[in-house]
Coordinates of C-alpha atoms and ligand atoms in Angstrom, one line a residue:
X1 CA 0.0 0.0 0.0
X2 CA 2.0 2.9 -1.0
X3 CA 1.0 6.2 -1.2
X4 CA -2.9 6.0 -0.3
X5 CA -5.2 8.9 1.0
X6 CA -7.2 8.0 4.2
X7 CA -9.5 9.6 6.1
X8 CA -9.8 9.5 9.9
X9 CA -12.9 9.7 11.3
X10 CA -12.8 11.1 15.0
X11 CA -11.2 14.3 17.0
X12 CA -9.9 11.9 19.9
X13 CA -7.0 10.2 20.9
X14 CA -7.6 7.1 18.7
X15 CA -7.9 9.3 15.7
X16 CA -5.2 11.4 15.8
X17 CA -2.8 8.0 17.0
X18 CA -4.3 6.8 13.5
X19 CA -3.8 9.8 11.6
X20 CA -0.3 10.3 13.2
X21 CA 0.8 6.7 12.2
X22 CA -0.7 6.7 8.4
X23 CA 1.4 9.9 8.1
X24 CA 4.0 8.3 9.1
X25 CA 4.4 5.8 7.1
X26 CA 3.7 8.7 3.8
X27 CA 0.2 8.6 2.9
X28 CA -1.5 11.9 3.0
X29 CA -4.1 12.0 5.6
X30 CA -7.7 14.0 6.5
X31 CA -8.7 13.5 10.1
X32 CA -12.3 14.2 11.0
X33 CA -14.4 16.1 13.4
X34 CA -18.1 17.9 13.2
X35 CA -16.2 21.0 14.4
X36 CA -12.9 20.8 12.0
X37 CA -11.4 24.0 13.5
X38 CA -10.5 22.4 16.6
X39 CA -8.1 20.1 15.1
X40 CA -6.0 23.3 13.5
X41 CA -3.3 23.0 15.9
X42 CA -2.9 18.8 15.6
X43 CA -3.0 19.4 11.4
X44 CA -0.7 22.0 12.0
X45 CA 2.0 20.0 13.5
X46 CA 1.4 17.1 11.9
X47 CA 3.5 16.6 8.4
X48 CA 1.3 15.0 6.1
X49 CA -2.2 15.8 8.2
X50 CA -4.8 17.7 7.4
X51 CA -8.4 18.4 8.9
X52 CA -12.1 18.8 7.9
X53 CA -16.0 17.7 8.4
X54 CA -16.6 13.9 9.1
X55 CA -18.1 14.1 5.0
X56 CA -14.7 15.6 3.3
X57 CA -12.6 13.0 6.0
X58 CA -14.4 10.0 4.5
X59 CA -14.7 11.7 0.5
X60 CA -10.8 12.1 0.5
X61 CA -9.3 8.9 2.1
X62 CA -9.2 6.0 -0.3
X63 CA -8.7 4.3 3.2
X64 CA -10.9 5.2 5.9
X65 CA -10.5 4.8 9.8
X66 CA -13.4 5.0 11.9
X67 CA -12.8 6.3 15.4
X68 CA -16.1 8.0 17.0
X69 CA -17.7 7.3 20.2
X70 CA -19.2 3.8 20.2
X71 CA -23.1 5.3 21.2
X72 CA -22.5 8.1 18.6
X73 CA -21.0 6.2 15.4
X74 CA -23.9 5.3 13.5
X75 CA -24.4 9.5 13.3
X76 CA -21.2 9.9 12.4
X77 CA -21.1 7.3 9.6
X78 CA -24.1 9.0 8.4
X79 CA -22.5 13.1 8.8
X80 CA -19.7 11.1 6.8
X81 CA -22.0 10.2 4.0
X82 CA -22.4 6.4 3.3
X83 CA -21.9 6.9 -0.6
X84 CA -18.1 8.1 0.5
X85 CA -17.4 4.7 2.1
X86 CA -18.2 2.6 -1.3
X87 CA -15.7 0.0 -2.1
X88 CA -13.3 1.4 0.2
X89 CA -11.2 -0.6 3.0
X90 CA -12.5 0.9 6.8
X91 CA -10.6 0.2 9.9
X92 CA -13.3 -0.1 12.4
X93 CA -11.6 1.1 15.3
X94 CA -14.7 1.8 17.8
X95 CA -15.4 -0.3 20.8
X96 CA -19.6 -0.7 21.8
X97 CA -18.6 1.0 25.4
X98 CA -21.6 2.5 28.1
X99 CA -20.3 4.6 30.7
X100 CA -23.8 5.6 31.8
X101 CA -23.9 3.4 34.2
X102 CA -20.7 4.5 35.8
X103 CA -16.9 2.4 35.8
X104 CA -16.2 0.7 34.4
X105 CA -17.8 0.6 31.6
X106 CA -20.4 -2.3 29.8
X107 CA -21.0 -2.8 26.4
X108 CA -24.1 -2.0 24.7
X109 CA -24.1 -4.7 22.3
X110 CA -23.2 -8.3 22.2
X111 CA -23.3 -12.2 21.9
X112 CA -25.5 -12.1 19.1
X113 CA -24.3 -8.7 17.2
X114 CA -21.3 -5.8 17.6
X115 CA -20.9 -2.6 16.5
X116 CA -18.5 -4.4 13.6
X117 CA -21.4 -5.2 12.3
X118 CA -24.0 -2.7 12.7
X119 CA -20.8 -0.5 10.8
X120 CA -20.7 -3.0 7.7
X121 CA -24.7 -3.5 8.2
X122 CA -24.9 0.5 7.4
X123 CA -22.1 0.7 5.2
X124 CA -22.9 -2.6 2.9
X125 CA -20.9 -1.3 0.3
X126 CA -17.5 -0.9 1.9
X127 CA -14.9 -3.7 3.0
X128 CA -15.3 -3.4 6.8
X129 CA -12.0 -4.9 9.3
X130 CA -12.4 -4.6 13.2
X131 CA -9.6 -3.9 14.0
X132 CA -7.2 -1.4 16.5
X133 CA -9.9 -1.6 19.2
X134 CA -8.4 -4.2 21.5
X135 CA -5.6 -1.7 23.1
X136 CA -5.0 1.3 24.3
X137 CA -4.0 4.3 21.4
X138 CA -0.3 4.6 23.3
X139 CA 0.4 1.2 21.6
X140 CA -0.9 1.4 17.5
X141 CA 2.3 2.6 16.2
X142 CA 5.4 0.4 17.1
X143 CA 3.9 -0.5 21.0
X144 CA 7.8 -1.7 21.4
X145 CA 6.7 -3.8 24.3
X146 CA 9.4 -5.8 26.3
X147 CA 7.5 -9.5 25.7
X148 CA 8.2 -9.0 21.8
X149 CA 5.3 -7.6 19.3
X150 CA 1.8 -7.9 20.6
X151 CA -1.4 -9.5 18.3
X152 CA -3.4 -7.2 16.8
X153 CA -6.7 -9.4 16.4
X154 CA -8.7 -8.5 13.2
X155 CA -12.4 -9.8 11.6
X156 CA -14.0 -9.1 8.2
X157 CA -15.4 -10.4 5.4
X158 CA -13.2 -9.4 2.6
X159 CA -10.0 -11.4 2.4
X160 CA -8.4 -8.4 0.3
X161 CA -9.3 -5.6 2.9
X162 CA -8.1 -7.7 6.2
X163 CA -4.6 -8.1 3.6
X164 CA -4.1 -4.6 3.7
X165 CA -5.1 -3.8 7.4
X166 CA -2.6 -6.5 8.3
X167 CA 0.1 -5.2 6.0
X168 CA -0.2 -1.7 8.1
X169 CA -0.4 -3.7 11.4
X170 CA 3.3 -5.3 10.4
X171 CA 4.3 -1.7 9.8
X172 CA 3.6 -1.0 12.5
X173 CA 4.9 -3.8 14.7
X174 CA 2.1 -6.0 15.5
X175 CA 1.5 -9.6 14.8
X176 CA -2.1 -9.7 13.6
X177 CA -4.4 -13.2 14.8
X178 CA -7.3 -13.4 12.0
X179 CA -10.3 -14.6 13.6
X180 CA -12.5 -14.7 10.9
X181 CA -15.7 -12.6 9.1
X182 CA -17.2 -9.4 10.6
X183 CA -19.1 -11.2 12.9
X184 CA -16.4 -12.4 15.5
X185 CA -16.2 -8.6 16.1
X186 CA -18.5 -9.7 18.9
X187 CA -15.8 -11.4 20.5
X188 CA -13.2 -8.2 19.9
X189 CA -15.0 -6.0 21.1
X190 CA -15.6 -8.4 24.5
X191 CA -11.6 -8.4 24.5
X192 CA -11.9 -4.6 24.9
X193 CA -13.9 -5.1 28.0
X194 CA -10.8 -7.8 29.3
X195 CA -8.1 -5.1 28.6
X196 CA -10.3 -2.3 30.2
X197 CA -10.8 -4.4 33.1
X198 CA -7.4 -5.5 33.5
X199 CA -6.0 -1.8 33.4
X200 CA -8.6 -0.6 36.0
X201 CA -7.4 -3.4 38.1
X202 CA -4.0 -3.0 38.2
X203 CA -4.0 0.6 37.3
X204 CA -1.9 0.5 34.5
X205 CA -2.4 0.8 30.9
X206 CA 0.6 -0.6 29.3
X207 CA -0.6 -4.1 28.3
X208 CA -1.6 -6.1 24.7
X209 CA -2.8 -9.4 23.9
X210 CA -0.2 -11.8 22.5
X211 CA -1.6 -15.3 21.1
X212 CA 1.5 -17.7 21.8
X213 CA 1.7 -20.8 19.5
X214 CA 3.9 -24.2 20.5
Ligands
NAP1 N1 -9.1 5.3 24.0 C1 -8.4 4.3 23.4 O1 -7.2 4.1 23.6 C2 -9.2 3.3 22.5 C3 -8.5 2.2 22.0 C4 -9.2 1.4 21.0 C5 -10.5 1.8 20.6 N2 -11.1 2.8 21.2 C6 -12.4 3.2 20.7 O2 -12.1 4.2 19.7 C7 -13.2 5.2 19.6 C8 -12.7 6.6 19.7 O3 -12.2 6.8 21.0 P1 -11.5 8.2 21.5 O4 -11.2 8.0 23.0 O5 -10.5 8.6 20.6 O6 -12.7 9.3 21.3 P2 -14.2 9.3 21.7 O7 -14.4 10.4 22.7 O8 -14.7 8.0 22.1 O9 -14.8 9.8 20.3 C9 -14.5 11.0 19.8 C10 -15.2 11.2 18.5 O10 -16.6 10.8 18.5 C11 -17.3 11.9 17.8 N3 -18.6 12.1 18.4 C12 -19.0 12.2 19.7 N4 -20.3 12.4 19.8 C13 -20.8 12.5 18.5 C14 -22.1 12.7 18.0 N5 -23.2 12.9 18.7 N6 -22.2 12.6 16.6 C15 -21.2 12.4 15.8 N7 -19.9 12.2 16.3 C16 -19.7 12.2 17.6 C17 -16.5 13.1 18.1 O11 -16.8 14.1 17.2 P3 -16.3 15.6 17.2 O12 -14.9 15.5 16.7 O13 -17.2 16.3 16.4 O14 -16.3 16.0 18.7 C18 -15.1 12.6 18.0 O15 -14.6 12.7 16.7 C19 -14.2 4.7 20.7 O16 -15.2 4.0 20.1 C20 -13.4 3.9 21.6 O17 -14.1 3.0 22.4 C21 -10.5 3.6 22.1

């Protein structure tokens, strides 16, 4: 993948980790927000990075990253504009989390669906990979842990699409663990819930999964 335009989808931390790490590797990037202006300053000082509405994010990137709010994604997929997700690869970043009732969190959706797939059920059209939503953004770009490269676990349904993601997880220093279509994002997204838990637990945040084989 040389030389690709993506689009970020999401003001946070995830999203500018993402943008920060496509840039880095030399693809011009668009990160996304409904209010643009206040990414100015991160665009600013970040080569290769610029900023705009959630619909020019998702027109420009031939690649696009989805990193909104779990509760608020659906509405941001639609600002975005579902025709501008056709055919394209998207990195479903977002984790299903509820924080209304309190810490930690529980997730709104599961055992029978995900979020994975509400995203591909709304955007039918585009090649849909969980992915980047089982650890902490400190740890997407070369996590340079001391047990050796973590797994970065990955589901969807076009063989072509989870290629790519997993070619820009090597990048950037993962192992990746296929565990099938769109619909084991069920059980991603429940691995989100183990790292949160563990990190609230021991009160610190600088763990990944690692699968280990014999
Ligand atoms: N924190 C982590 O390290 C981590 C790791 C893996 C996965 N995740 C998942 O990644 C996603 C992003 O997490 P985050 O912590 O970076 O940020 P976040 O606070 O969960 O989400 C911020 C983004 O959501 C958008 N948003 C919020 N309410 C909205 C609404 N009503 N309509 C449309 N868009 C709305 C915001 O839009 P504006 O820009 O317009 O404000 C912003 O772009 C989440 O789903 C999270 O669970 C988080």
């Amino acid at each position: 993948m040389t030389n690709v335009t993506v689009g970020v989808l999401g003001s946070g931390d995830v999203g500018k980790a993402l943008a920060r790490g496509f840039a880095g590797l030399g693809h011009q990037v668009k990160i996304g927000s409904r209010s643009p202006e206040k990414l100015a300053d991160f665009a600013k000082e970040t080569k290769g990075v610029s900023a705009g509405t959630f619909e020019e994010t998702a027109a420009f990137g031939d690649l696009i990253a989805i990193a909104t709010l779990g509760t608020a994604t659906e509405e941001a997929i639609k600002l975005a504009g579902t025709k501008n997700f056709e055919g394209k690869v998207v990195i479903d970043a977002t984790n299903p989390l509820d924080f209304s009732g309190g810490m930690p969190p529980k997730l709104f959706v599961g055992h029978t669906d995900s979020l994975g797939e509400r995203v591909q059920r709304w955007l039918p059209g585009a090649r849909v990979v969980k992915s980047f939503n089982t650890v902490g953004n400190a740890f997407f770009v070369h996590p340079d842990l001391p047990g050796g490269p973590p797994d970065m676990f990955i589901a969807g349904n076009d063989a072509e699409a989870k290629k790519i993601v997993a070619q820009i997880c090597t990048h950037w220093g993962w192992g990746v663990i296929d565990v099938g279509g769109i619909e084991s994002s069920r059980y991603l997204e429940a691995m989100c819930m183990v790292w949160v838990l563990h990190g609230a637990l021991s009160g610190s945040w600088t763990h990944a999964f690692k699968m280990l084989h014999k």
